[in-house]
Amino acid sequence: MFKKILSPYQQNLIIEKIIKFLGITVVLSIVGIAVNLLLVALPLFFDPSSEIIFQFNSHKSGLGEANNKFLKLGFLDAKGYIYLVNEQGEVHFFNAETAKKVAVIPIREKLLEKALQVDITSNGNIVIFYQDGVGKEVHPELIDINGEISAKLTLINDFKFNSKNFKFGHARYRDGRFHQLSVNGSQQVNYEISEEITDFTGNSVKSTTTNSFNLKLIAPKLFLLNEDATKLYITNNTGFLESWYLGEDGPEMIASEKIATQAISSIVFVLGEVSLFLSLQDGTNILLDPAPANNNENLSFRFRHSTSFAKGKNFNQLRHSYLNRVVFGVNMDNEIKFIYTTSAKEILSIENQLPILDLRVDDYQESLATLAKNGLVTLYKLDMPYPEISFSTLFEELTYESYPESSYTWQSSSGQDDFEPKLSLVPLIIGSLKGTLYAMILVVPLSLLGAIYLSQFAKPKIRNTLKPMIEIVSSVPSVVIGFLAALWLGPRLEENFLHFILFFPLLAIIYFLSYKLFAPNRGLFKNFSFSGWEFVLAIIPFFLTLVAVNYLGDYMSHHLFNNNFVIWLYENYDIRYEQQNAIVTAIALGFAAMPLIFTIADDALRSVPETFKSGSLALGASQWQTVWRVVLPTAAPGVFAAFILGASRAIGETMIVLMASGNTPITDFSLFNGMRTLSANIAVEIPEAPIGGTLYRTLFLSGLILFLITFIFNSLAEIIRHRLQKQYGRL
């Protein structure tokens, strides 16, 4: 009907428009995929920011002016509310949004005694040491009853301590035990552990363990105790750092080492309370990772990395985040700085003019509150959702906590809340290139030689039989290939690895000898012609090779390698052979890519005009010389395109690598261990990645990198193919 309505010109015009539209749609779809990957990954590299939400003078807010200064502040569970503790031990509750006091509650009735020390614990409790030797730990909270907000303090524990020449105190209620520690001016440390124990009669009995010891350090300055009250760190003005282990069996000094040549201005734990972050007087910041030395239990300090700021800008206060490995503090110029310790990168700096008494970040790292000496409270909104990500964490070697040396490491999660994310993409990129490289080394010669034989030498009947058999391999699902590689090929290759190594040199030797003895038209078959049926003769030496490998491999394994070549390699050359390794993966990937390479190469070789071949043969060239010097150069663009498409198939493969490679993110090109590729990593990690989180966006970034690798790879290949086409197109 359309032929009657439209002229041939109109029909061709419509078809041309449809083809152009579909082509543009395909291009836009590919660009859309790249743009979508970019939009999801791009926020990882946005600079963190801050802005002031509220600012008010705590001395002149709501319930009257305080007659004593505030020392500490903290966040309440209810968002928008903070509390401040003054030197008398009163807790002032504020609505930060309205700058109004909600309530004022004294920690103790006797307000004549001032505080020697006030602490805010990780769970928001207030610990206060008074001048008369009384100490208390309380938990502040707000209560909302029918819209009416009230505050209360819940007593967790009260205790006594030696207040004479008091320098530092610590009190924590942990796991049913109360830990109490105090250090006085004579460098004596007193600590006790107490708990309520129910005896066999049902009565509650208080059990207390008391210890005391003297510090070795001269003129101790800064004290740092972990939350469990088991490790105590002390510094002085000469740069020494002393550490003690406080156990029930008594104190034990772990180490005393000179960390720097000048005074340590401030010290704080990093999340997990293993590493220490120190600020030196000259503005240098050091991250220390205490690590066992010489395989014993004693602790030595290992410098991980340091970041130097301008002289005179050392931190006088430091805090650490309870969400990630960020430390923050105030330097001598009253600037507030945030540093991500793994990469030693300053991620945020906030200008400030007033001397800061205390600063806190809420549990979600969304708000920062500061308390100035004049009572000014400032609440900042923080926007730094991805502090873990930087160029160095993605693409450079880093030294991670408790790791002996720097490395490229991918480990996105752990069962611990204080886990240090390791998000290097280098092992994944190398894994992708490693699997593709070895697969192409294996499959390219086989596919090309097979295509040359079937297109140039084989009889039509043989070609029409073998080519569909090879092409049908492409219909085998990737998961089936991966399953067979992991559960069948891997174990058998490990058992017969020596036989596998012997197979290739023996195959070359036997084929060479077979050619000399049994080649068509020469040797024993000089009076016979096997033109087009050469593969039949090729099967015989192949099976001879299998038999030779079987007997020779068994003999060598028994007499030379104690019946286990894999163990012999490890014992003598420290080569660890893993069952799921690059060899198994390369074989599986090659099996998947071979039909594609073979089919395209075969079609390219067969598309060479017969006149080219006839002319070469007429000039006296042999059939092989014609293939090598005429057919193959002419078909080079198509053959090269086959290689590139096969490599693209291998580098983007997911299920085969996921099942056959062992999924170990390591950074080497060894044949004997596994790998983890970008595509397999996305498949493994994406179900566990919270939407919008750091891991989620990092996986999209790895997808974008994989897209760019294949795009650049194919673009370069197309340029080379085009040049080959121009070079050999005139033949």
CSV table of N, CA, C and O in Angstrom, one decimal, residues 168-236:
chain,number,residue,atom,x,y,z
A,168,PHE,N,44.5,15.4,86.6
A,168,PHE,CA,43.7,14.7,85.6
A,168,PHE,C,42.9,13.7,86.2
A,168,PHE,O,43.3,13.0,87.2
A,169,GLY,N,41.6,13.6,85.8
A,169,GLY,CA,40.7,12.5,86.3
A,169,GLY,C,39.9,11.9,85.2
A,169,GLY,O,39.7,12.4,84.1
A,170,HIS,N,39.5,10.7,85.5
A,170,HIS,CA,38.7,9.9,84.5
A,170,HIS,C,37.7,9.0,85.3
A,170,HIS,O,38.1,8.4,86.3
A,171,ALA,N,36.5,9.0,84.9
A,171,ALA,CA,35.5,8.1,85.5
A,171,ALA,C,34.5,7.7,84.5
A,171,ALA,O,33.9,8.5,83.8
A,172,ARG,N,34.3,6.4,84.3
A,172,ARG,CA,33.4,5.8,83.3
A,172,ARG,C,32.8,4.6,83.9
A,172,ARG,O,33.4,3.7,84.5
A,173,TYR,N,31.5,4.5,83.6
A,173,TYR,CA,30.7,3.3,84.0
A,173,TYR,C,30.6,2.4,82.7
A,173,TYR,O,29.9,2.8,81.7
A,174,ARG,N,31.3,1.3,82.6
A,174,ARG,CA,31.3,0.5,81.4
A,174,ARG,C,31.0,-1.0,81.8
A,174,ARG,O,31.7,-1.6,82.6
A,175,ASP,N,30.1,-1.6,81.1
A,175,ASP,CA,29.8,-3.0,81.2
A,175,ASP,C,29.7,-3.5,82.6
A,175,ASP,O,30.2,-4.5,83.0
A,176,GLY,N,28.9,-2.7,83.4
A,176,GLY,CA,28.7,-3.1,84.8
A,176,GLY,C,29.9,-2.8,85.8
A,176,GLY,O,29.8,-3.1,87.0
A,177,ARG,N,30.9,-2.2,85.3
A,177,ARG,CA,32.0,-1.8,86.1
A,177,ARG,C,32.3,-0.3,86.1
A,177,ARG,O,32.1,0.3,85.0
A,178,PHE,N,32.7,0.2,87.2
A,178,PHE,CA,33.0,1.6,87.3
A,178,PHE,C,34.5,1.8,87.4
A,178,PHE,O,35.1,1.3,88.3
A,179,HIS,N,35.0,2.5,86.4
A,179,HIS,CA,36.5,2.8,86.3
A,179,HIS,C,36.7,4.2,86.8
A,179,HIS,O,36.1,5.2,86.3
A,180,GLN,N,37.6,4.4,87.7
A,180,GLN,CA,38.0,5.7,88.3
A,180,GLN,C,39.5,5.8,88.3
A,180,GLN,O,40.2,4.9,88.8
A,181,LEU,N,39.9,7.0,87.8
A,181,LEU,CA,41.4,7.2,87.8
A,181,LEU,C,41.7,8.7,88.1
A,181,LEU,O,40.9,9.6,87.6
A,182,SER,N,42.7,9.0,88.8
A,182,SER,CA,43.1,10.4,89.1
A,182,SER,C,44.6,10.4,89.1
A,182,SER,O,45.3,9.5,89.6
A,183,VAL,N,45.2,11.6,88.6
A,183,VAL,CA,46.6,11.8,88.6
A,183,VAL,C,46.8,13.1,89.4
A,183,VAL,O,46.2,14.1,89.2
A,184,ASN,N,47.8,13.1,90.4
A,184,ASN,CA,48.1,14.3,91.1
A,184,ASN,C,49.4,14.9,90.8
A,184,ASN,O,50.1,14.4,89.9
A,185,GLY,N,49.8,16.0,91.5
A,185,GLY,CA,51.0,16.7,91.1
A,185,GLY,C,52.3,16.0,91.4
A,185,GLY,O,53.3,16.3,90.8
A,186,SER,N,52.3,14.9,92.2
A,186,SER,CA,53.5,14.2,92.5
A,186,SER,C,53.7,13.0,91.5
A,186,SER,O,54.5,12.2,91.7
A,187,GLN,N,52.9,13.1,90.4
A,187,GLN,CA,53.0,12.1,89.3
A,187,GLN,C,52.5,10.7,89.7
A,187,GLN,O,52.7,9.7,89.1
A,188,GLN,N,51.7,10.7,90.8
A,188,GLN,CA,51.1,9.4,91.3
A,188,GLN,C,49.8,9.2,90.6
A,188,GLN,O,48.9,10.1,90.6
A,189,VAL,N,49.5,8.0,90.1
A,189,VAL,CA,48.3,7.7,89.5
A,189,VAL,C,47.6,6.7,90.4
A,189,VAL,O,48.1,5.7,90.8
A,190,ASN,N,46.3,7.0,90.7
A,190,ASN,CA,45.5,6.1,91.5
A,190,ASN,C,44.3,5.7,90.7
A,190,ASN,O,43.6,6.6,90.1
A,191,TYR,N,44.0,4.4,90.6
A,191,TYR,CA,42.8,4.0,89.9
A,191,TYR,C,42.2,2.8,90.5
A,191,TYR,O,42.9,2.0,91.2
A,192,GLU,N,40.9,2.7,90.4
A,192,GLU,CA,40.2,1.5,90.9
A,192,GLU,C,39.1,1.1,90.0
A,192,GLU,O,38.6,1.9,89.2
A,193,ILE,N,38.8,-0.2,90.1
A,193,ILE,CA,37.7,-0.8,89.3
A,193,ILE,C,36.7,-1.4,90.3
A,193,ILE,O,37.1,-2.2,91.1
A,194,SER,N,35.5,-0.9,90.3
A,194,SER,CA,34.5,-1.5,91.2
A,194,SER,C,33.3,-2.0,90.5
A,194,SER,O,32.9,-1.5,89.4
A,195,GLU,N,32.6,-3.0,91.1
A,195,GLU,CA,31.4,-3.5,90.5
A,195,GLU,C,30.6,-4.2,91.6
A,195,GLU,O,31.1,-4.6,92.6
A,196,GLU,N,29.3,-4.3,91.3
A,196,GLU,CA,28.4,-4.9,92.2
A,196,GLU,C,28.2,-6.4,91.9
A,196,GLU,O,27.9,-6.7,90.7
A,197,ILE,N,28.5,-7.3,92.8
A,197,ILE,CA,28.5,-8.7,92.6
A,197,ILE,C,27.4,-9.3,93.5
A,197,ILE,O,27.4,-9.0,94.7
A,198,THR,N,26.6,-10.1,93.0
A,198,THR,CA,25.5,-10.8,93.8
A,198,THR,C,26.1,-12.1,94.3
A,198,THR,O,26.5,-13.0,93.4
A,199,ASP,N,26.2,-12.3,95.6
A,199,ASP,CA,26.7,-13.6,96.1
A,199,ASP,C,25.6,-14.7,96.1
A,199,ASP,O,24.5,-14.5,95.6
A,200,PHE,N,26.0,-15.9,96.7
A,200,PHE,CA,25.1,-17.0,96.6
A,200,PHE,C,23.8,-16.9,97.4
A,200,PHE,O,22.9,-17.6,97.3
A,201,THR,N,23.9,-15.9,98.4
A,201,THR,CA,22.7,-15.6,99.2
A,201,THR,C,21.7,-14.6,98.6
A,201,THR,O,20.6,-14.4,99.1
A,202,GLY,N,22.1,-14.0,97.4
A,202,GLY,CA,21.3,-13.0,96.8
A,202,GLY,C,21.6,-11.6,97.2
A,202,GLY,O,21.0,-10.7,96.7
A,203,ASN,N,22.6,-11.4,98.1
A,203,ASN,CA,22.9,-10.1,98.5
A,203,ASN,C,23.9,-9.4,97.5
A,203,ASN,O,24.8,-10.1,97.0
A,204,SER,N,23.8,-8.1,97.4
A,204,SER,CA,24.7,-7.4,96.5
A,204,SER,C,25.9,-6.9,97.2
A,204,SER,O,25.8,-6.3,98.3
A,205,VAL,N,27.1,-7.3,96.7
A,205,VAL,CA,28.3,-7.0,97.4
A,205,VAL,C,29.2,-6.1,96.4
A,205,VAL,O,29.3,-6.5,95.2
A,206,LYS,N,29.8,-5.1,96.9
A,206,LYS,CA,30.6,-4.2,96.1
A,206,LYS,C,32.0,-4.7,96.1
A,206,LYS,O,32.6,-4.9,97.2
A,207,SER,N,32.6,-5.0,94.9
A,207,SER,CA,34.0,-5.5,94.8
A,207,SER,C,34.8,-4.4,94.2
A,207,SER,O,34.4,-3.8,93.2
A,208,THR,N,35.9,-4.1,94.8
A,208,THR,CA,36.8,-3.0,94.4
A,208,THR,C,38.2,-3.4,94.2
A,208,THR,O,38.7,-4.1,95.2
A,209,THR,N,38.8,-3.1,93.1
A,209,THR,CA,40.2,-3.4,92.9
A,209,THR,C,41.0,-2.0,92.8
A,209,THR,O,40.6,-1.2,92.0
A,210,THR,N,41.9,-1.8,93.7
A,210,THR,CA,42.6,-0.5,93.8
A,210,THR,C,44.1,-0.7,93.4
A,210,THR,O,44.7,-1.6,93.9
A,211,ASN,N,44.6,0.2,92.7
A,211,ASN,CA,46.0,0.2,92.3
A,211,ASN,C,46.6,1.6,92.3
A,211,ASN,O,45.8,2.6,92.1
A,212,SER,N,47.9,1.8,92.4
A,212,SER,CA,48.5,3.1,92.2
A,212,SER,C,49.9,2.9,91.7
A,212,SER,O,50.5,1.8,91.9
A,213,PHE,N,50.4,3.8,91.0
A,213,PHE,CA,51.8,3.8,90.4
A,213,PHE,C,52.3,5.2,90.1
A,213,PHE,O,51.5,6.1,90.1
A,214,ASN,N,53.6,5.3,90.0
A,214,ASN,CA,54.2,6.6,89.7
A,214,ASN,C,54.6,6.7,88.2
A,214,ASN,O,55.2,5.7,87.7
A,215,LEU,N,54.3,7.8,87.6
A,215,LEU,CA,54.7,8.0,86.2
A,215,LEU,C,56.2,8.2,86.1
A,215,LEU,O,56.9,8.7,87.0
A,216,LYS,N,56.8,7.7,85.0
A,216,LYS,CA,58.2,7.8,84.8
A,216,LYS,C,58.6,9.2,84.1
A,216,LYS,O,59.7,9.7,84.2
A,217,LEU,N,57.6,9.7,83.4
A,217,LEU,CA,57.8,10.9,82.6
A,217,LEU,C,58.0,12.1,83.5
A,217,LEU,O,57.3,12.3,84.5
A,218,ILE,N,59.0,12.9,83.1
A,218,ILE,CA,59.3,14.2,83.8
A,218,ILE,C,58.3,15.3,83.4
A,218,ILE,O,58.1,15.5,82.2
A,219,ALA,N,57.7,16.0,84.3
A,219,ALA,CA,56.8,17.1,84.1
A,219,ALA,C,55.7,16.7,83.1
A,219,ALA,O,55.6,17.3,82.0
A,220,PRO,N,54.8,15.8,83.4
A,220,PRO,CA,53.7,15.4,82.5
A,220,PRO,C,52.8,16.6,82.2
A,220,PRO,O,52.5,17.4,83.1
A,221,LYS,N,52.3,16.6,81.0
A,221,LYS,CA,51.5,17.8,80.6
A,221,LYS,C,50.1,17.4,80.1
A,221,LYS,O,49.1,17.9,80.7
A,222,LEU,N,50.0,16.5,79.2
A,222,LEU,CA,48.7,16.1,78.6
A,222,LEU,C,48.5,14.7,79.0
A,222,LEU,O,49.4,13.8,78.9
A,223,PHE,N,47.2,14.4,79.3
A,223,PHE,CA,46.8,13.0,79.6
A,223,PHE,C,45.6,12.6,78.7
A,223,PHE,O,44.7,13.4,78.4
A,224,LEU,N,45.7,11.3,78.3
A,224,LEU,CA,44.7,10.8,77.4
A,224,LEU,C,44.4,9.3,77.8
A,224,LEU,O,45.3,8.5,77.9
A,225,LEU,N,43.1,9.1,78.2
A,225,LEU,CA,42.7,7.7,78.6
A,225,LEU,C,41.6,7.2,77.7
A,225,LEU,O,40.7,8.0,77.4
A,226,ASN,N,41.7,6.0,77.3
A,226,ASN,CA,40.6,5.5,76.4
A,226,ASN,C,39.3,5.2,77.2
A,226,ASN,O,39.3,5.3,78.5
A,227,GLU,N,38.2,5.0,76.5
A,227,GLU,CA,36.9,4.9,77.2
A,227,GLU,C,36.8,3.7,78.2
A,227,GLU,O,36.1,3.8,79.1
A,228,ASP,N,37.6,2.7,77.9
A,228,ASP,CA,37.5,1.5,78.8
A,228,ASP,C,38.5,1.6,80.0
A,228,ASP,O,38.6,0.7,80.8
A,229,ALA,N,39.2,2.7,80.0
A,229,ALA,CA,40.2,3.0,81.1
A,229,ALA,C,41.2,1.9,81.2
A,229,ALA,O,41.5,1.4,82.3
A,230,THR,N,41.7,1.4,80.1
A,230,THR,CA,42.7,0.4,80.1
A,230,THR,C,44.1,0.9,79.5
A,230,THR,O,45.1,0.3,79.8
A,231,LYS,N,44.1,2.0,78.8
A,231,LYS,CA,45.3,2.5,78.2
A,231,LYS,C,45.4,4.0,78.5
A,231,LYS,O,44.5,4.8,78.2
A,232,LEU,N,46.5,4.4,79.1
A,232,LEU,CA,46.8,5.8,79.5
A,232,LEU,C,48.0,6.3,78.7
A,232,LEU,O,49.0,5.7,78.7
A,233,TYR,N,47.8,7.5,78.1
A,233,TYR,CA,48.9,8.1,77.4
A,233,TYR,C,49.2,9.4,78.0
A,233,TYR,O,48.3,10.2,78.4
A,234,ILE,N,50.5,9.7,78.2
A,234,ILE,CA,50.9,11.0,78.8
A,234,ILE,C,52.0,11.6,78.0
A,234,ILE,O,52.9,10.9,77.4
A,235,THR,N,52.0,12.9,77.8
A,235,THR,CA,53.1,13.6,77.1
A,235,THR,C,53.7,14.7,78.0
A,235,THR,O,53.1,15.1,79.0
A,236,ASN,N,54.8,15.2,77.6
A,236,ASN,CA,55.4,16.4,78.3
A,236,ASN,C,55.9,17.4,77.3
A,236,ASN,O,55.8,17.2,76.1
